[in-house]
PDB file of C-alpha atoms in Angstrom:
ATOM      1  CA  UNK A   1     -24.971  86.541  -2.965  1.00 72.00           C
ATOM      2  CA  UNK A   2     -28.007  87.776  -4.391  1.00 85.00           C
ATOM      3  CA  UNK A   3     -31.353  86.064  -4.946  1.00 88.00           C
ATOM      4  CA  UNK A   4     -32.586  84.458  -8.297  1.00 88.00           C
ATOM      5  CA  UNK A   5     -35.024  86.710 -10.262  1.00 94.00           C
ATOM      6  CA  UNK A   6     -37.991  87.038  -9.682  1.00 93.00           C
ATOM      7  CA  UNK A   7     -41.704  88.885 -10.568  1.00 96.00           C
ATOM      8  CA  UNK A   8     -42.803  91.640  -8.183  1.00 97.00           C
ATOM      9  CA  UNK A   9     -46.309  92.280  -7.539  1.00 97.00           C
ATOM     10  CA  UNK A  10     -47.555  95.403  -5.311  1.00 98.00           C
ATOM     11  CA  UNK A  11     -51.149  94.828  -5.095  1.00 97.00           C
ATOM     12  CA  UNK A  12     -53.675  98.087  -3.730  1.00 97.00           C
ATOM     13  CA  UNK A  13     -55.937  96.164  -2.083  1.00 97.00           C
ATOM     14  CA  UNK A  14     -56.374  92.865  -0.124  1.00 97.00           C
ATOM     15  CA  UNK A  15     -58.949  91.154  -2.568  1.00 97.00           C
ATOM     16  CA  UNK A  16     -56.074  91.489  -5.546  1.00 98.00           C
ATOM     17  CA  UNK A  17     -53.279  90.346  -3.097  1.00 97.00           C
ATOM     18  CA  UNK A  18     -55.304  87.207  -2.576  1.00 98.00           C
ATOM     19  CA  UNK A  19     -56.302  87.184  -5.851  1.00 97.00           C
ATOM     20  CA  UNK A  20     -52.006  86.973  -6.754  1.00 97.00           C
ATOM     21  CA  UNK A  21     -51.764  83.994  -4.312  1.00 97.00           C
ATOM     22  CA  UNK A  22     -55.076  81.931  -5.817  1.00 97.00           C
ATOM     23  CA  UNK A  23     -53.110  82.100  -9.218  1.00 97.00           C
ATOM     24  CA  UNK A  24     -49.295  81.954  -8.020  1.00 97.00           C
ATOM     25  CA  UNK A  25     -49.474  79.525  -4.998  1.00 92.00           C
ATOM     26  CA  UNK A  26     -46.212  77.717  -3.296  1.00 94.00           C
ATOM     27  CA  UNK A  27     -44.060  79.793  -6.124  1.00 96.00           C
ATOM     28  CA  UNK A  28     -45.249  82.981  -4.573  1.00 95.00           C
ATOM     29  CA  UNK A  29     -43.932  84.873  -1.231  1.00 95.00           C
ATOM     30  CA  UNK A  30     -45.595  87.512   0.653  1.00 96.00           C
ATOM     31  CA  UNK A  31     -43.110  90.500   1.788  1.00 95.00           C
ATOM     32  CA  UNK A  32     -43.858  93.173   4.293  1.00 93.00           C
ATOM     33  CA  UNK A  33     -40.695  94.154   6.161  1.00 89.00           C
ATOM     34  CA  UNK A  34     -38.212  91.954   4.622  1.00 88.00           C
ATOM     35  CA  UNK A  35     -36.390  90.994   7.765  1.00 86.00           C
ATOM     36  CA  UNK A  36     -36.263  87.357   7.428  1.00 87.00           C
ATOM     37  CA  UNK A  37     -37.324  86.675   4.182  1.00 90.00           C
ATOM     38  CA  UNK A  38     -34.688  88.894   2.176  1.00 88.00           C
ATOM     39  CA  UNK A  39     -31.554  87.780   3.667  1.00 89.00           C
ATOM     40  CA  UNK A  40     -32.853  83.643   3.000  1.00 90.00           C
ATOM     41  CA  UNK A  41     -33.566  84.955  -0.742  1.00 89.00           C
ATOM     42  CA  UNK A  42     -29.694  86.570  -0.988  1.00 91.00           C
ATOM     43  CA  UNK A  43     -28.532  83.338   0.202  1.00 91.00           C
ATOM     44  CA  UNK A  44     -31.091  81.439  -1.964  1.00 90.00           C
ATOM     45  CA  UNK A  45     -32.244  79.482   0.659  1.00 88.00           C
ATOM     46  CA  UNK A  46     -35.876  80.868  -0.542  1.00 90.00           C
ATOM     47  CA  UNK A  47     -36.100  81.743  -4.164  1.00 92.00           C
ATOM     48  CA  UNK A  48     -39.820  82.535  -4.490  1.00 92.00           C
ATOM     49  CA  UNK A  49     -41.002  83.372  -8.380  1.00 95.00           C
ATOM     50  CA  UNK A  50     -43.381  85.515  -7.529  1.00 96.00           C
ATOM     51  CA  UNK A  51     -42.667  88.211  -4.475  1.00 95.00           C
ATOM     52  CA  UNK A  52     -46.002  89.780  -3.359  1.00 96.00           C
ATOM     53  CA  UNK A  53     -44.764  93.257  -1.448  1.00 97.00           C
ATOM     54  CA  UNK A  54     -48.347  93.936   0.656  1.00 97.00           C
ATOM     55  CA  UNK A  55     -46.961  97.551   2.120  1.00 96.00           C
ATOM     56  CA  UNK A  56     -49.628  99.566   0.995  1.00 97.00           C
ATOM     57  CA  UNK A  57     -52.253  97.452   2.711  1.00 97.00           C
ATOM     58  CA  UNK A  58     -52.647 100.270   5.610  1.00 95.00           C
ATOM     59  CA  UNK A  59     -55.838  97.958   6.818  1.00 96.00           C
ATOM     60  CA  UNK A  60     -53.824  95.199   8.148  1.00 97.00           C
ATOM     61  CA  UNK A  61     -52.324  97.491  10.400  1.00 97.00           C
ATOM     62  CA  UNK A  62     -53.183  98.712  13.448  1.00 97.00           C
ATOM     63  CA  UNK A  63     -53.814  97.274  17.357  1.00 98.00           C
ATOM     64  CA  UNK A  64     -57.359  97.577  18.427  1.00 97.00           C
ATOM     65  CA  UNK A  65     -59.147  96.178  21.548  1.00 97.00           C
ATOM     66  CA  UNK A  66     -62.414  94.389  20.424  1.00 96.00           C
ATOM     67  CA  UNK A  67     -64.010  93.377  23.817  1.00 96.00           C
ATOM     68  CA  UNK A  68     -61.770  91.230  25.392  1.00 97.00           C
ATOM     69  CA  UNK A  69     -59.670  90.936  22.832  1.00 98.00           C
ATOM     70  CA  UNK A  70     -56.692  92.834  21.529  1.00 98.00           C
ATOM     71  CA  UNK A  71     -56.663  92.455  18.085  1.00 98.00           C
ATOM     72  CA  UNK A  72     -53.459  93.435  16.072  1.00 98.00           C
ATOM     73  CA  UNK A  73     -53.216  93.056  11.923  1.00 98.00           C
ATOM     74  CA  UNK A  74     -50.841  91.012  10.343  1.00 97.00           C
ATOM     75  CA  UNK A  75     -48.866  94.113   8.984  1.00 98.00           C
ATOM     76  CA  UNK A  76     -48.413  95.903  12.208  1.00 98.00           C
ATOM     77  CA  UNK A  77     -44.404  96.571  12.687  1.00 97.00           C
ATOM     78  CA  UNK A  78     -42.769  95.317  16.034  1.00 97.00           C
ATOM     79  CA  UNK A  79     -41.953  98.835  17.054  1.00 97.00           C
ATOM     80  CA  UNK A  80     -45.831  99.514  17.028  1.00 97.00           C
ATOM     81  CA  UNK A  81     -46.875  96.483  19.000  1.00 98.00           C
ATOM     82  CA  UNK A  82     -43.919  97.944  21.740  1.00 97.00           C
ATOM     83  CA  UNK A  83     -45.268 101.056  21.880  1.00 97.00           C
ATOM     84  CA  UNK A  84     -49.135 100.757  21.831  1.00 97.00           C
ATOM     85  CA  UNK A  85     -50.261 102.056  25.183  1.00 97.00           C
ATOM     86  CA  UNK A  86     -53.977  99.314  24.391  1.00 96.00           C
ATOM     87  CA  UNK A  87     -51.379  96.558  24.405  1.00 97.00           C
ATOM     88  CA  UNK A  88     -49.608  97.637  26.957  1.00 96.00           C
ATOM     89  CA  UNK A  89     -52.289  98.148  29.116  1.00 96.00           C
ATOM     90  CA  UNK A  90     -54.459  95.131  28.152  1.00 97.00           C
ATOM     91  CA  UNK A  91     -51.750  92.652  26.996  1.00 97.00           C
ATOM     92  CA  UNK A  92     -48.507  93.581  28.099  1.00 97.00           C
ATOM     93  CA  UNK A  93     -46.970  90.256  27.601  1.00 97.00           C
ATOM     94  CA  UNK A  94     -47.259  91.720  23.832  1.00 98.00           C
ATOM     95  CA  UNK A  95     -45.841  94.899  24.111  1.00 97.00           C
ATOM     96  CA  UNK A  96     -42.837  93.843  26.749  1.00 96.00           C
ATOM     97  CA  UNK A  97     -41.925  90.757  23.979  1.00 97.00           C
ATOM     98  CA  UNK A  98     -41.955  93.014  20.796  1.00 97.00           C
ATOM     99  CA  UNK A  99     -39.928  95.403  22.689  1.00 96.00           C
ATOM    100  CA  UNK A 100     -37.015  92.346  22.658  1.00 95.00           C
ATOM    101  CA  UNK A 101     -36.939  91.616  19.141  1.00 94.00           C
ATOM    102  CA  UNK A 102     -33.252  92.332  17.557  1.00 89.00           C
ATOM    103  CA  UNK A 103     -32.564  96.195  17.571  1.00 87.00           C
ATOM    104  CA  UNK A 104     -34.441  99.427  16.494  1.00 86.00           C
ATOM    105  CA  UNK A 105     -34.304  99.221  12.621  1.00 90.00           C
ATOM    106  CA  UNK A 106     -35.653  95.711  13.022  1.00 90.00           C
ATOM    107  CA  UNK A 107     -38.111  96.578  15.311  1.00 93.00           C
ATOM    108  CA  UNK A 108     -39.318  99.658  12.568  1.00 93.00           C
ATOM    109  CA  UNK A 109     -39.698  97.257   9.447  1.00 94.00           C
ATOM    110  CA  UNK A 110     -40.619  93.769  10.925  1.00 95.00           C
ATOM    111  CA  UNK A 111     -44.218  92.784  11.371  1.00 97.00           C
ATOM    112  CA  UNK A 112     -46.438  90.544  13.774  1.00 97.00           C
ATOM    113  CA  UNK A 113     -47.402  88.473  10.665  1.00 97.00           C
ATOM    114  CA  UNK A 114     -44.372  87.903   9.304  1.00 96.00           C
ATOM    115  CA  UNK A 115     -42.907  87.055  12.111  1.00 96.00           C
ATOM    116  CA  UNK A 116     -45.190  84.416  12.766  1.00 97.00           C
ATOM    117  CA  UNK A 117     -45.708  83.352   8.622  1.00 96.00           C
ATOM    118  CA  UNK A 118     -41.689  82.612   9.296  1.00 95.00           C
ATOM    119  CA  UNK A 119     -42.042  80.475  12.566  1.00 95.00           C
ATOM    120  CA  UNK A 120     -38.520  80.314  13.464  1.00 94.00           C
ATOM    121  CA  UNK A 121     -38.396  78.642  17.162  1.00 92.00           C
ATOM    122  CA  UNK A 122     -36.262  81.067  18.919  1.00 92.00           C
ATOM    123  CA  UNK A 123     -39.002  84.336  17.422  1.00 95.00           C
ATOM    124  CA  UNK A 124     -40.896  86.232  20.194  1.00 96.00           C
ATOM    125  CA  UNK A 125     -43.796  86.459  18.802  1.00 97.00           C
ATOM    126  CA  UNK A 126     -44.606  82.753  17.863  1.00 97.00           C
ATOM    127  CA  UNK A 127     -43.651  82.180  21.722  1.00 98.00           C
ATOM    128  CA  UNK A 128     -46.191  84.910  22.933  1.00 98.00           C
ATOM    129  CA  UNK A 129     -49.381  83.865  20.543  1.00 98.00           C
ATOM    130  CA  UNK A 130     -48.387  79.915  21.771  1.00 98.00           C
ATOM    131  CA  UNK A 131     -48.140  81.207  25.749  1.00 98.00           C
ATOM    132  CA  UNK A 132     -51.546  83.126  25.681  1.00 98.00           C
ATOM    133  CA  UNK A 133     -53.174  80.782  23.213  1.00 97.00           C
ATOM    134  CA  UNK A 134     -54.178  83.190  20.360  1.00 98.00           C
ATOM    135  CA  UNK A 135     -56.482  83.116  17.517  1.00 98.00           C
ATOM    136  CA  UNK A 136     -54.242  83.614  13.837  1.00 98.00           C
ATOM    137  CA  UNK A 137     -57.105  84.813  11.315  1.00 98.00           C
ATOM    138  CA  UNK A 138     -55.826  83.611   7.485  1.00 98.00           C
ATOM    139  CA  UNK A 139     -57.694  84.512   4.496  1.00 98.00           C
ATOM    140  CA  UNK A 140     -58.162  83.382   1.235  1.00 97.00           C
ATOM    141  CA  UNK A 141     -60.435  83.611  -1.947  1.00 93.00           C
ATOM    142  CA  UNK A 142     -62.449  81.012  -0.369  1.00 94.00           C
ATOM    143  CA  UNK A 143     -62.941  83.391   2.700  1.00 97.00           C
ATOM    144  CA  UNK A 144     -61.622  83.257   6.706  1.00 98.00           C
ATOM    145  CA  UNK A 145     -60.415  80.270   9.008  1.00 98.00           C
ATOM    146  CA  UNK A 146     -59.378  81.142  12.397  1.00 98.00           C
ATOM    147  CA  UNK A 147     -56.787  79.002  14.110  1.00 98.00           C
ATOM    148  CA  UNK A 148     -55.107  78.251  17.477  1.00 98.00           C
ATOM    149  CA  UNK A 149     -51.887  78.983  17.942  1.00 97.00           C
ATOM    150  CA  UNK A 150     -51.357  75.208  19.133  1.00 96.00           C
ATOM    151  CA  UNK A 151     -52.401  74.083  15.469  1.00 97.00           C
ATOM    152  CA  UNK A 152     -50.756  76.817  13.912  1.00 98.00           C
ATOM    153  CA  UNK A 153     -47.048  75.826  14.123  1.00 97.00           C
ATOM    154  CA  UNK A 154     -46.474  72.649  13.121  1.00 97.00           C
ATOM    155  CA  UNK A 155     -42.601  72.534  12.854  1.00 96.00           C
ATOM    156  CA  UNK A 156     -39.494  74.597  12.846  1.00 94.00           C
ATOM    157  CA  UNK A 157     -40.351  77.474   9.978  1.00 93.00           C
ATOM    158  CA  UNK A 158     -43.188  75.519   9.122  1.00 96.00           C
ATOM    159  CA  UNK A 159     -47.324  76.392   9.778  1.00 97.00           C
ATOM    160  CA  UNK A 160     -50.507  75.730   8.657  1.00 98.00           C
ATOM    161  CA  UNK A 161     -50.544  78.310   5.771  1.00 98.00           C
ATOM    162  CA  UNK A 162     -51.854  77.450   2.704  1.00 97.00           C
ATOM    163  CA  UNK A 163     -50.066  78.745  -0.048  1.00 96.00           C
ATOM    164  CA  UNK A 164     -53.348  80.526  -1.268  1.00 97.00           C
ATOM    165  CA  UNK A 165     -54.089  82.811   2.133  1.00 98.00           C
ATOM    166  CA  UNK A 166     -52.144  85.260   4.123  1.00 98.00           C
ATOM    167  CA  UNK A 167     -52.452  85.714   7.612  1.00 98.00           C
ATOM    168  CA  UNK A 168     -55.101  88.844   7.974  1.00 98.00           C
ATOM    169  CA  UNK A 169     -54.756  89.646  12.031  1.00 98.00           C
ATOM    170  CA  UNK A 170     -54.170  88.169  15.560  1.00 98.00           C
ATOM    171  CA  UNK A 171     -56.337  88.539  18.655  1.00 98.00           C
ATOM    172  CA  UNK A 172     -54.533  87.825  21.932  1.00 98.00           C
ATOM    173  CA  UNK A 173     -57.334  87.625  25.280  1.00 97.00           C
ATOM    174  CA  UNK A 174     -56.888  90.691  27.839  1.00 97.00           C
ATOM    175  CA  UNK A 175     -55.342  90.289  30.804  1.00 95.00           C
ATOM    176  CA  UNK A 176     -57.537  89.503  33.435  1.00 93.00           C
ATOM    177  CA  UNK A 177     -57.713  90.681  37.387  1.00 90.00           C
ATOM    178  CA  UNK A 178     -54.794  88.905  39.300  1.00 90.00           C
ATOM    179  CA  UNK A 179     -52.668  88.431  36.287  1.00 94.00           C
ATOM    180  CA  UNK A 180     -48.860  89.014  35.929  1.00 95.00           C
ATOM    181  CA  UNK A 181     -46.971  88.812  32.461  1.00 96.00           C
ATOM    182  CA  UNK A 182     -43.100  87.738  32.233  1.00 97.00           C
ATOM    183  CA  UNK A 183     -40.672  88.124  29.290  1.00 97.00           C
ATOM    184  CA  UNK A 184     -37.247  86.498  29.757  1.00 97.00           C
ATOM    185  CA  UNK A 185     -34.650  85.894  26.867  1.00 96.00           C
ATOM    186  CA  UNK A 186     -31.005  84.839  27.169  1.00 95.00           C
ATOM    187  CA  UNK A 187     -28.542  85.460  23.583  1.00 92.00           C
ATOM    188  CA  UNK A 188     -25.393  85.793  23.352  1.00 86.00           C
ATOM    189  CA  UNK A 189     -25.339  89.896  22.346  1.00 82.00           C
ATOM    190  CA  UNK A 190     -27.648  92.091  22.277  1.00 81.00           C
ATOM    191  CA  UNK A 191     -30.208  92.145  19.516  1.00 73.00           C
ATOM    192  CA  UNK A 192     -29.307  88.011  18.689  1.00 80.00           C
ATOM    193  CA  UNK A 193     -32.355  85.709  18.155  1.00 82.00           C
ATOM    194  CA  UNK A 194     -32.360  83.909  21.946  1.00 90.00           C
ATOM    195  CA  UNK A 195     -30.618  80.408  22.600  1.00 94.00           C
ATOM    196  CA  UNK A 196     -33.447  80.079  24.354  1.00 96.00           C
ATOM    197  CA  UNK A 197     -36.665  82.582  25.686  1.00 97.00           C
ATOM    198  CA  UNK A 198     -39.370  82.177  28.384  1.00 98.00           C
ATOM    199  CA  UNK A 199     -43.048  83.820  28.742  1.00 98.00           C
ATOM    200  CA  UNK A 200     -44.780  83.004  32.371  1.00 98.00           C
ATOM    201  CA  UNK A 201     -48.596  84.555  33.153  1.00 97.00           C
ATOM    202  CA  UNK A 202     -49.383  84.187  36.796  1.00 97.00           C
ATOM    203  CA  UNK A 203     -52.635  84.645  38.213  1.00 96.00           C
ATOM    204  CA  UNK A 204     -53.273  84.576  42.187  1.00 93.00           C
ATOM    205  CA  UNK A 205     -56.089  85.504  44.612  1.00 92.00           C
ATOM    206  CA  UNK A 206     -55.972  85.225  48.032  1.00 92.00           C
ATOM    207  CA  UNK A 207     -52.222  84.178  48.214  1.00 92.00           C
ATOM    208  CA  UNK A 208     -52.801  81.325  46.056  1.00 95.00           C
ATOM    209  CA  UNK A 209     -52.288  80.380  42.781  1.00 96.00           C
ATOM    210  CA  UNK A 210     -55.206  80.211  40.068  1.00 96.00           C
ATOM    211  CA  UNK A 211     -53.471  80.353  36.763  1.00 96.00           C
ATOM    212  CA  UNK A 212     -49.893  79.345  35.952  1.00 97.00           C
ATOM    213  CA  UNK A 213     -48.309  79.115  32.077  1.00 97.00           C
ATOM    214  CA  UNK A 214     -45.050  79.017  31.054  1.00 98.00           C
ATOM    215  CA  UNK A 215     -44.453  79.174  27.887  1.00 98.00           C
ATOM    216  CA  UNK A 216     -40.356  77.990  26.162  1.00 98.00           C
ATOM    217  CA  UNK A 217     -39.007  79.278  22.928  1.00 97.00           C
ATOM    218  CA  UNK A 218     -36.118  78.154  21.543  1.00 95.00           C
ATOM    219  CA  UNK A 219     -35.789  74.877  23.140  1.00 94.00           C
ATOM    220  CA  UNK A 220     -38.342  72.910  20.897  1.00 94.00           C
ATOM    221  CA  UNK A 221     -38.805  72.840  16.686  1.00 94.00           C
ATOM    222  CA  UNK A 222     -41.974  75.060  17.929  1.00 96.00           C
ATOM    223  CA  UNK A 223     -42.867  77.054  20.889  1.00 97.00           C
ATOM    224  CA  UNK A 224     -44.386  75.037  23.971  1.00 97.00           C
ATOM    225  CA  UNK A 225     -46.644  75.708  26.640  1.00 97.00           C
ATOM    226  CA  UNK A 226     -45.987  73.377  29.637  1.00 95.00           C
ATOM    227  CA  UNK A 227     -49.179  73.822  31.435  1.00 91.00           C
ATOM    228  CA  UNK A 228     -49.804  69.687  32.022  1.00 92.00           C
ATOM    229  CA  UNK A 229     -46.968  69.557  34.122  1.00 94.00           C
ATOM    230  CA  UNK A 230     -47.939  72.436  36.286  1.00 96.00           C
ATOM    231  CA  UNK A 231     -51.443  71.590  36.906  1.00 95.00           C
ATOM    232  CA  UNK A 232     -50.680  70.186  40.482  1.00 96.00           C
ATOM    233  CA  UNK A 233     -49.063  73.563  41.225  1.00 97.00           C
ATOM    234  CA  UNK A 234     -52.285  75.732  41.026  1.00 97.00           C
ATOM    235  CA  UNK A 235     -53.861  76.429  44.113  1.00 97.00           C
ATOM    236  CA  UNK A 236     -50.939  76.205  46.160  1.00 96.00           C
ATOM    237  CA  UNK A 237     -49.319  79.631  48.042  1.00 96.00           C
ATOM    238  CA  UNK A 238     -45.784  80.857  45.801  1.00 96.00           C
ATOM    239  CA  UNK A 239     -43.270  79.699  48.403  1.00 94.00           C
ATOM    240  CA  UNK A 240     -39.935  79.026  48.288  1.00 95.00           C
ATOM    241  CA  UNK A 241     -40.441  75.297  47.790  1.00 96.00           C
ATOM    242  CA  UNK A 242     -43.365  76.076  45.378  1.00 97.00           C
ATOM    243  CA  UNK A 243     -40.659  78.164  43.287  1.00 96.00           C
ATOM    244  CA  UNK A 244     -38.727  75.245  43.469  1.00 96.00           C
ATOM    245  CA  UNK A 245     -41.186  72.549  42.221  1.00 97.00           C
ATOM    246  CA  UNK A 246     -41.930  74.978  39.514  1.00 98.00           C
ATOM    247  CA  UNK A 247     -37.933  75.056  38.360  1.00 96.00           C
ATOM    248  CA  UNK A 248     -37.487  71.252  38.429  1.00 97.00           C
ATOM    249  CA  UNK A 249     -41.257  70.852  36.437  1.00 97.00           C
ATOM    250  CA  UNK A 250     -39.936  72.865  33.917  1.00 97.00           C
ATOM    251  CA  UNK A 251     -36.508  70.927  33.583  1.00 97.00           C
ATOM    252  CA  UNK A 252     -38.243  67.721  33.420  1.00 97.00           C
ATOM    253  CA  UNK A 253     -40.748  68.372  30.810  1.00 96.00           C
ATOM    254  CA  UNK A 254     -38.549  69.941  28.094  1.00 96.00           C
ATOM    255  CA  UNK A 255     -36.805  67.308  25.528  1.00 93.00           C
ATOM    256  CA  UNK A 256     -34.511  69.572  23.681  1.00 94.00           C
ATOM    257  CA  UNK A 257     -32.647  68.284  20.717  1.00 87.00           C
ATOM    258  CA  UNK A 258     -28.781  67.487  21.641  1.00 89.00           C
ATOM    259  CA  UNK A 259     -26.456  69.826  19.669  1.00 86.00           C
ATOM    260  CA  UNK A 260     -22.508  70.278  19.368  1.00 82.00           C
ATOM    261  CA  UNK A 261     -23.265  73.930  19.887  1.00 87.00           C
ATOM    262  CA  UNK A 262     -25.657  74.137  22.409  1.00 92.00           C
ATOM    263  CA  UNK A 263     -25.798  71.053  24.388  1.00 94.00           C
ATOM    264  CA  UNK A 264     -29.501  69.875  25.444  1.00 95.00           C
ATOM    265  CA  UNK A 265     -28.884  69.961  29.062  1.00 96.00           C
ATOM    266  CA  UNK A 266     -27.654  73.825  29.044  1.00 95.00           C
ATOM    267  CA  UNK A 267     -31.030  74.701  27.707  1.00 96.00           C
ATOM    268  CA  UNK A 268     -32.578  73.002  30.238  1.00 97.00           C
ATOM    269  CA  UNK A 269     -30.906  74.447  32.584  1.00 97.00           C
ATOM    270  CA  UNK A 270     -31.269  78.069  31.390  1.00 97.00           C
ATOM    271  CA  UNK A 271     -34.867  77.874  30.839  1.00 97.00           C
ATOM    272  CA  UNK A 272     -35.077  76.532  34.787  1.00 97.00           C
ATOM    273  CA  UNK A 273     -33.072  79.498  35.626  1.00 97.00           C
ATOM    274  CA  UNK A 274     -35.168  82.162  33.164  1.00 98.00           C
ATOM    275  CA  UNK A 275     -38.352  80.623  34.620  1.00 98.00           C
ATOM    276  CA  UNK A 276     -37.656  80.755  38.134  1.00 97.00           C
ATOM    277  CA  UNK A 277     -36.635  84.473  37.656  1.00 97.00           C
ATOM    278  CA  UNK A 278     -39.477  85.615  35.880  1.00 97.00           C
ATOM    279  CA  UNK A 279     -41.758  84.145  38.640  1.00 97.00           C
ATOM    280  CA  UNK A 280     -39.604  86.199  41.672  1.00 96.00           C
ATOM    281  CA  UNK A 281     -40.184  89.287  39.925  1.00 95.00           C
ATOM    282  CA  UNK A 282     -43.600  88.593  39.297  1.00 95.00           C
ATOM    283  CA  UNK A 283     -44.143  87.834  43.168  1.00 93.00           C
ATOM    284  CA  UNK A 284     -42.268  90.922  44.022  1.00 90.00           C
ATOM    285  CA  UNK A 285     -44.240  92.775  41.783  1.00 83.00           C
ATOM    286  CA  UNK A 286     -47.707  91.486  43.561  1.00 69.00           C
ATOM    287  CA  UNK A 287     -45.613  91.855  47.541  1.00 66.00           C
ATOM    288  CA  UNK A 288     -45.807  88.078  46.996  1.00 55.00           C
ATOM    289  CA  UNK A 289     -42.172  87.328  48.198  1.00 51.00           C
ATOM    290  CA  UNK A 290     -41.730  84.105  48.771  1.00 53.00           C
ATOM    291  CA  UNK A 291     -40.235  82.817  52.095  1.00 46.00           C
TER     292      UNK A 291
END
């Protein structure tokens, strides 16, 4: 199929894209690499009126480090946020994600921001800004809001965009001393979106636990971070039975919706299994095995 016709609009400068989505609200669709939203227009399951292609804004682009902050614009492609050495040395848990997403030629056109704009549940980088709690900076005629990602997604392919702004940039916190970053996915082939994906950030000192998240993509209509159930978990050494408690925490907490396809209970089970992984290698990593 192809997509129903529609007005394209290349703006030069941020103020006139902005200006495009003031006048042209819902009926109007931002497009920087394409990946997601031209295959929904071919099968017409978008058909925008106005498409607002927002390539030449070089400004959005770019990862910076802003004290302790990494800061990364919304037009920045995947394949950039994998291979920035400030990510990967002050936010790996970025860097090792992007590096996942789908295969090479994705990787070269996607972007952060339109990965997140598009919100699917099974994405990397929704999963990353909801495990390390980031800030998503939107703009609009009427200036800047900053949100968490925790009020950012609201449902599957849904957020809190208004149809007038655009998301501008994303600032994800540093890693701090002690901290360990894990990125697990399970699909079926290589380069699929994951049945279901994992991010864990562990922090110790002194052979105990201070900081334990775990966040679960894929599972859920939006990413979740599970840190409630884990609270009683901090402080503790990373033994074998801690590992344990961790697993069945995990397996507890998540309600995923029953499907023909992909039974709840499997994705359960796998994220149990990713999570419990993730946290062995991290332990190895720190000569933390656990006996």
């Amino acid at each position: 199929m192809k997509p129903a016709s529609f007005e394209y609009h290349r703006p030069a400068s941020i103020e006139e894209a902005l200006k495009l989505l003031a006048e042209h609200g819902a009926e109007a669709k931002l497009i920087s690499g394409g990946q997601s939203l031209v295959p929904m227009m071919n099968m017409r399951l978008a058909s925008p009126s106005h498409l607002i292609d927002i390539n030449d804004l070089s400004e959005l682009a770019g990862v910076r480090k802003r004290g302790d902050l990494i800061e990364i614009g919304t037009l920045t492609r995947h394949q950039e946020v994998a291979s920035s050495s400030l990510a990967s040395e002050h936010c790996p848990l970025v860097s090792q994600a992007a590096s996942t997403i789908g295969h090479y030629a994705i990787r070269q056109r996607g972007t952060l921001g339109g990965s997140l704009a598009h919100a699917d549940p099974a994405a990397q980088m929704p999963l990353v800004a909801r495990t390390l709690d980031a800030r998503i900076t939107l703009a609009s005629h009427a200036g800047e809001r900053e949100l968490a990602s925790a009020d950012f997604f609201q449902a599957a392919m849904t957020t809190a965009v208004r149809p007038d702004e655009m998301i501008v940039r994303v600032s994800f916190p540093v890693q701090q001393a002690g901290e360990r970053f894990s990125f697990k996915l399970f699909s079926r082939r290589h380069g699929d979106y994951a049945i279901v994906s994992v991010a864990v950030v562990l922090g110790t000192q002194e052979g105990r636990v201070t900081k334990l998240h775990v966040g679960v993509g894929g599972a859920t209509p939006v990413p979740v971070r599970l840190d409630t159930v884990l609270e009683e978990l901090l402080g503790k050494t990373p033994d074998e039975p801690w590992l344990r408690s961790v697993g069945l925490a995990v397996y507890h907490a998540l309600t995923p919706e029953e499907s023909a396809r992909i039974p709840a209970i499997y994705r359960k089970e796998l994220t149990q299994s990713l999570v419990s992984q993730a946290l062995k290698e991290l332990l190895a990593e720190q000569e933390m095995e656990p006996v």
